[in-house]
């Protein structure tokens, strides 16, 4: 249904090279809705997840005058503050829809570890400020609960340094 994220980052050069340590701390909120027929019933899922994410990545930036492509990769930790979903099953009995059961389930665990990998472009506004556009993939696995699902996300990020 929708999502958003906001946070802060720090990019620290490693020695005098094109590599840097890229640290982020951001909050992410996601809302999901899914419906599917299953045998003679329908299954509906409504879920909300949110959490605080901490990726610690190494970034390589191809140094150019104004426009500089980059790639980054590193581990990511997620502390999920909201992680439940409601599952509804319903049956159509002669035009009357009957909701049979509602179940509240934990979709992901409270703590997750994984990998973040991304690629993007930095546009230098001046010597101190830049705009960034990045496509990132996060693969997170559950740390502390059985039965919860692992998660994957594609993110399109815009950032500004000042």
mmCIF file of C-alpha atoms in Angstrom:
data_model
loop_
_atom_site.group_PDB
_atom_site.id
_atom_site.type_symbol
_atom_site.label_atom_id
_atom_site.label_comp_id
_atom_site.label_asym_id
_atom_site.label_seq_id
_atom_site.Cartn_x
_atom_site.Cartn_y
_atom_site.Cartn_z
ATOM 1 C CA UNK A 1 0.000 0.000 0.000
ATOM 2 C CA UNK A 2 2.837 2.394 0.734
ATOM 3 C CA UNK A 3 6.098 3.051 2.503
ATOM 4 C CA UNK A 4 8.537 5.770 3.488
ATOM 5 C CA UNK A 5 11.898 6.096 5.187
ATOM 6 C CA UNK A 6 13.930 8.925 6.674
ATOM 7 C CA UNK A 7 17.267 9.106 8.409
ATOM 8 C CA UNK A 8 20.843 10.303 8.371
ATOM 9 C CA UNK A 9 24.126 9.113 6.909
ATOM 10 C CA UNK A 10 27.833 9.701 7.279
ATOM 11 C CA UNK A 11 30.434 9.066 4.590
ATOM 12 C CA UNK A 12 34.040 8.975 5.857
ATOM 13 C CA UNK A 13 36.959 8.549 3.412
ATOM 14 C CA UNK A 14 39.283 5.603 4.056
ATOM 15 C CA UNK A 15 42.837 6.963 3.902
ATOM 16 C CA UNK A 16 43.287 8.950 0.663
ATOM 17 C CA UNK A 17 41.465 6.525 -1.619
ATOM 18 C CA UNK A 18 38.217 6.267 -3.586
ATOM 19 C CA UNK A 19 36.803 4.071 -0.784
ATOM 20 C CA UNK A 20 34.803 5.344 2.169
ATOM 21 C CA UNK A 21 32.985 4.013 5.208
ATOM 22 C CA UNK A 22 29.279 4.744 4.682
ATOM 23 C CA UNK A 23 27.137 4.587 7.859
ATOM 24 C CA UNK A 24 23.384 5.117 7.961
ATOM 25 C CA UNK A 25 20.649 5.162 10.560
ATOM 26 C CA UNK A 26 17.099 5.336 9.252
ATOM 27 C CA UNK A 27 13.501 4.589 10.166
ATOM 28 C CA UNK A 28 11.384 2.694 7.637
ATOM 29 C CA UNK A 29 7.581 2.248 7.601
ATOM 30 C CA UNK A 30 5.801 -0.190 5.246
ATOM 31 C CA UNK A 31 2.130 -1.040 4.790
ATOM 32 C CA UNK A 32 1.047 -4.133 2.835
ATOM 33 C CA UNK A 33 -2.211 -5.553 1.543
ATOM 34 C CA UNK A 34 -2.572 -8.871 -0.282
ATOM 35 C CA UNK A 35 -5.544 -10.944 -1.378
ATOM 36 C CA UNK A 36 -5.611 -14.336 -3.069
ATOM 37 C CA UNK A 37 -8.119 -17.117 -3.764
ATOM 38 C CA UNK A 38 -7.266 -20.381 -2.039
ATOM 39 C CA UNK A 39 -9.375 -23.441 -2.894
ATOM 40 C CA UNK A 40 -12.981 -22.289 -2.203
ATOM 41 C CA UNK A 41 -11.971 -19.420 0.086
ATOM 42 C CA UNK A 42 -10.161 -16.106 -0.079
ATOM 43 C CA UNK A 43 -7.152 -15.191 2.019
ATOM 44 C CA UNK A 44 -6.480 -11.526 2.818
ATOM 45 C CA UNK A 45 -3.413 -10.136 4.550
ATOM 46 C CA UNK A 46 -3.096 -6.630 5.956
ATOM 47 C CA UNK A 47 0.264 -5.879 7.505
ATOM 48 C CA UNK A 48 2.363 -3.037 8.811
ATOM 49 C CA UNK A 49 6.077 -3.220 9.479
ATOM 50 C CA UNK A 50 8.410 -0.544 10.746
ATOM 51 C CA UNK A 51 11.872 -0.459 12.187
ATOM 52 C CA UNK A 52 15.211 1.185 12.692
ATOM 53 C CA UNK A 53 17.924 0.112 10.261
ATOM 54 C CA UNK A 54 21.692 0.418 10.605
ATOM 55 C CA UNK A 55 23.677 -0.421 7.448
ATOM 56 C CA UNK A 56 27.489 -0.244 7.733
ATOM 57 C CA UNK A 57 28.890 -0.273 4.208
ATOM 58 C CA UNK A 58 32.075 0.244 2.276
ATOM 59 C CA UNK A 59 31.523 2.575 -0.674
ATOM 60 C CA UNK A 60 33.623 2.896 -3.813
ATOM 61 C CA UNK A 61 33.153 6.169 -5.714
ATOM 62 C CA UNK A 62 34.548 6.778 -9.188
ATOM 63 C CA UNK A 63 35.966 10.288 -8.773
ATOM 64 C CA UNK A 64 34.894 12.747 -11.484
ATOM 65 C CA UNK A 65 34.253 16.480 -11.676
ATOM 66 C CA UNK A 66 30.452 16.733 -11.117
ATOM 67 C CA UNK A 67 28.753 13.333 -11.546
ATOM 68 C CA UNK A 68 30.288 10.391 -9.676
ATOM 69 C CA UNK A 69 28.921 6.814 -9.819
ATOM 70 C CA UNK A 70 29.319 4.650 -6.717
ATOM 71 C CA UNK A 71 28.668 1.157 -5.365
ATOM 72 C CA UNK A 72 28.418 0.096 -1.740
ATOM 73 C CA UNK A 73 28.096 -3.144 0.167
ATOM 74 C CA UNK A 74 28.050 -4.184 3.813
ATOM 75 C CA UNK A 75 26.155 -5.692 6.721
ATOM 76 C CA UNK A 76 22.821 -4.330 7.936
ATOM 77 C CA UNK A 77 21.053 -4.660 11.292
ATOM 78 C CA UNK A 78 17.305 -4.046 11.691
ATOM 79 C CA UNK A 79 15.365 -3.554 14.920
ATOM 80 C CA UNK A 80 11.715 -4.012 13.929
ATOM 81 C CA UNK A 81 9.334 -2.016 16.109
ATOM 82 C CA UNK A 82 6.160 -3.083 14.296
ATOM 83 C CA UNK A 83 5.991 -6.471 12.587
ATOM 84 C CA UNK A 84 2.540 -8.012 12.718
ATOM 85 C CA UNK A 85 -0.110 -8.768 10.161
ATOM 86 C CA UNK A 86 -3.761 -9.752 10.209
ATOM 87 C CA UNK A 87 -4.833 -12.731 8.110
ATOM 88 C CA UNK A 88 -8.503 -13.044 7.200
ATOM 89 C CA UNK A 89 -10.077 -16.017 5.459
ATOM 90 C CA UNK A 90 -13.519 -15.721 3.909
ATOM 91 C CA UNK A 91 -15.939 -17.959 2.012
ATOM 92 C CA UNK A 92 -18.622 -16.959 -0.492
ATOM 93 C CA UNK A 93 -21.805 -18.868 0.430
ATOM 94 C CA UNK A 94 -24.435 -18.117 -2.218
ATOM 95 C CA UNK A 95 -23.545 -14.444 -2.513
ATOM 96 C CA UNK A 96 -22.981 -13.937 1.214
ATOM 97 C CA UNK A 97 -19.367 -13.511 2.247
ATOM 98 C CA UNK A 98 -18.545 -15.020 5.630
ATOM 99 C CA UNK A 99 -15.315 -14.142 7.392
ATOM 100 C CA UNK A 100 -14.191 -17.355 9.057
ATOM 101 C CA UNK A 101 -11.217 -16.398 11.136
ATOM 102 C CA UNK A 102 -8.816 -13.622 11.889
ATOM 103 C CA UNK A 103 -5.289 -14.389 12.967
ATOM 104 C CA UNK A 104 -2.608 -11.954 14.112
ATOM 105 C CA UNK A 105 0.845 -13.225 13.157
ATOM 106 C CA UNK A 106 4.408 -12.001 13.528
ATOM 107 C CA UNK A 107 5.725 -11.689 9.993
ATOM 108 C CA UNK A 108 9.358 -10.936 10.806
ATOM 109 C CA UNK A 109 11.414 -11.169 13.970
ATOM 110 C CA UNK A 110 12.236 -8.230 16.186
ATOM 111 C CA UNK A 111 15.941 -8.452 15.253
ATOM 112 C CA UNK A 112 17.307 -9.121 11.773
ATOM 113 C CA UNK A 113 20.787 -9.225 10.262
ATOM 114 C CA UNK A 114 21.676 -9.178 6.618
ATOM 115 C CA UNK A 115 23.391 -7.615 3.655
ATOM 116 C CA UNK A 116 22.885 -4.294 1.896
ATOM 117 C CA UNK A 117 24.178 -3.703 -1.615
ATOM 118 C CA UNK A 118 23.537 -0.686 -3.773
ATOM 119 C CA UNK A 119 24.626 1.432 -6.685
ATOM 120 C CA UNK A 120 23.965 5.029 -7.511
ATOM 121 C CA UNK A 121 25.098 8.453 -8.597
ATOM 122 C CA UNK A 122 26.420 11.435 -6.659
ATOM 123 C CA UNK A 123 25.973 14.901 -8.150
ATOM 124 C CA UNK A 124 28.212 17.582 -6.643
ATOM 125 C CA UNK A 125 26.379 20.863 -6.053
ATOM 126 C CA UNK A 126 29.530 22.524 -4.674
ATOM 127 C CA UNK A 127 32.609 21.470 -2.704
ATOM 128 C CA UNK A 128 30.558 20.741 0.444
ATOM 129 C CA UNK A 129 27.121 19.614 -0.812
ATOM 130 C CA UNK A 130 25.958 16.716 -2.990
ATOM 131 C CA UNK A 131 22.753 15.039 -4.134
ATOM 132 C CA UNK A 132 22.592 11.230 -4.262
ATOM 133 C CA UNK A 133 20.301 8.806 -6.073
ATOM 134 C CA UNK A 134 20.691 5.111 -5.228
ATOM 135 C CA UNK A 135 19.020 1.768 -5.904
ATOM 136 C CA UNK A 136 19.622 -0.614 -2.996
ATOM 137 C CA UNK A 137 18.792 -4.225 -2.170
ATOM 138 C CA UNK A 138 18.550 -5.455 1.447
ATOM 139 C CA UNK A 139 18.362 -9.155 2.338
ATOM 140 C CA UNK A 140 17.616 -9.663 6.042
ATOM 141 C CA UNK A 141 17.341 -12.926 7.985
ATOM 142 C CA UNK A 142 15.662 -13.467 11.326
ATOM 143 C CA UNK A 143 17.811 -13.720 14.435
ATOM 144 C CA UNK A 144 15.534 -14.609 17.296
ATOM 145 C CA UNK A 145 12.232 -16.211 16.333
ATOM 146 C CA UNK A 146 11.197 -19.456 14.691
ATOM 147 C CA UNK A 147 8.468 -19.309 12.050
ATOM 148 C CA UNK A 148 8.992 -15.656 11.184
ATOM 149 C CA UNK A 149 9.893 -14.824 7.590
ATOM 150 C CA UNK A 150 13.125 -13.439 6.219
ATOM 151 C CA UNK A 151 12.715 -10.214 4.269
ATOM 152 C CA UNK A 152 14.034 -8.671 1.074
ATOM 153 C CA UNK A 153 13.605 -5.081 -0.055
ATOM 154 C CA UNK A 154 14.461 -2.946 -3.023
ATOM 155 C CA UNK A 155 14.782 0.714 -2.145
ATOM 156 C CA UNK A 156 15.111 3.821 -4.285
ATOM 157 C CA UNK A 157 16.901 6.373 -2.114
ATOM 158 C CA UNK A 158 17.467 10.083 -2.528
ATOM 159 C CA UNK A 159 19.923 11.760 -0.199
ATOM 160 C CA UNK A 160 21.504 15.158 0.289
ATOM 161 C CA UNK A 161 24.717 15.971 2.121
ATOM 162 C CA UNK A 162 25.173 19.288 3.823
#
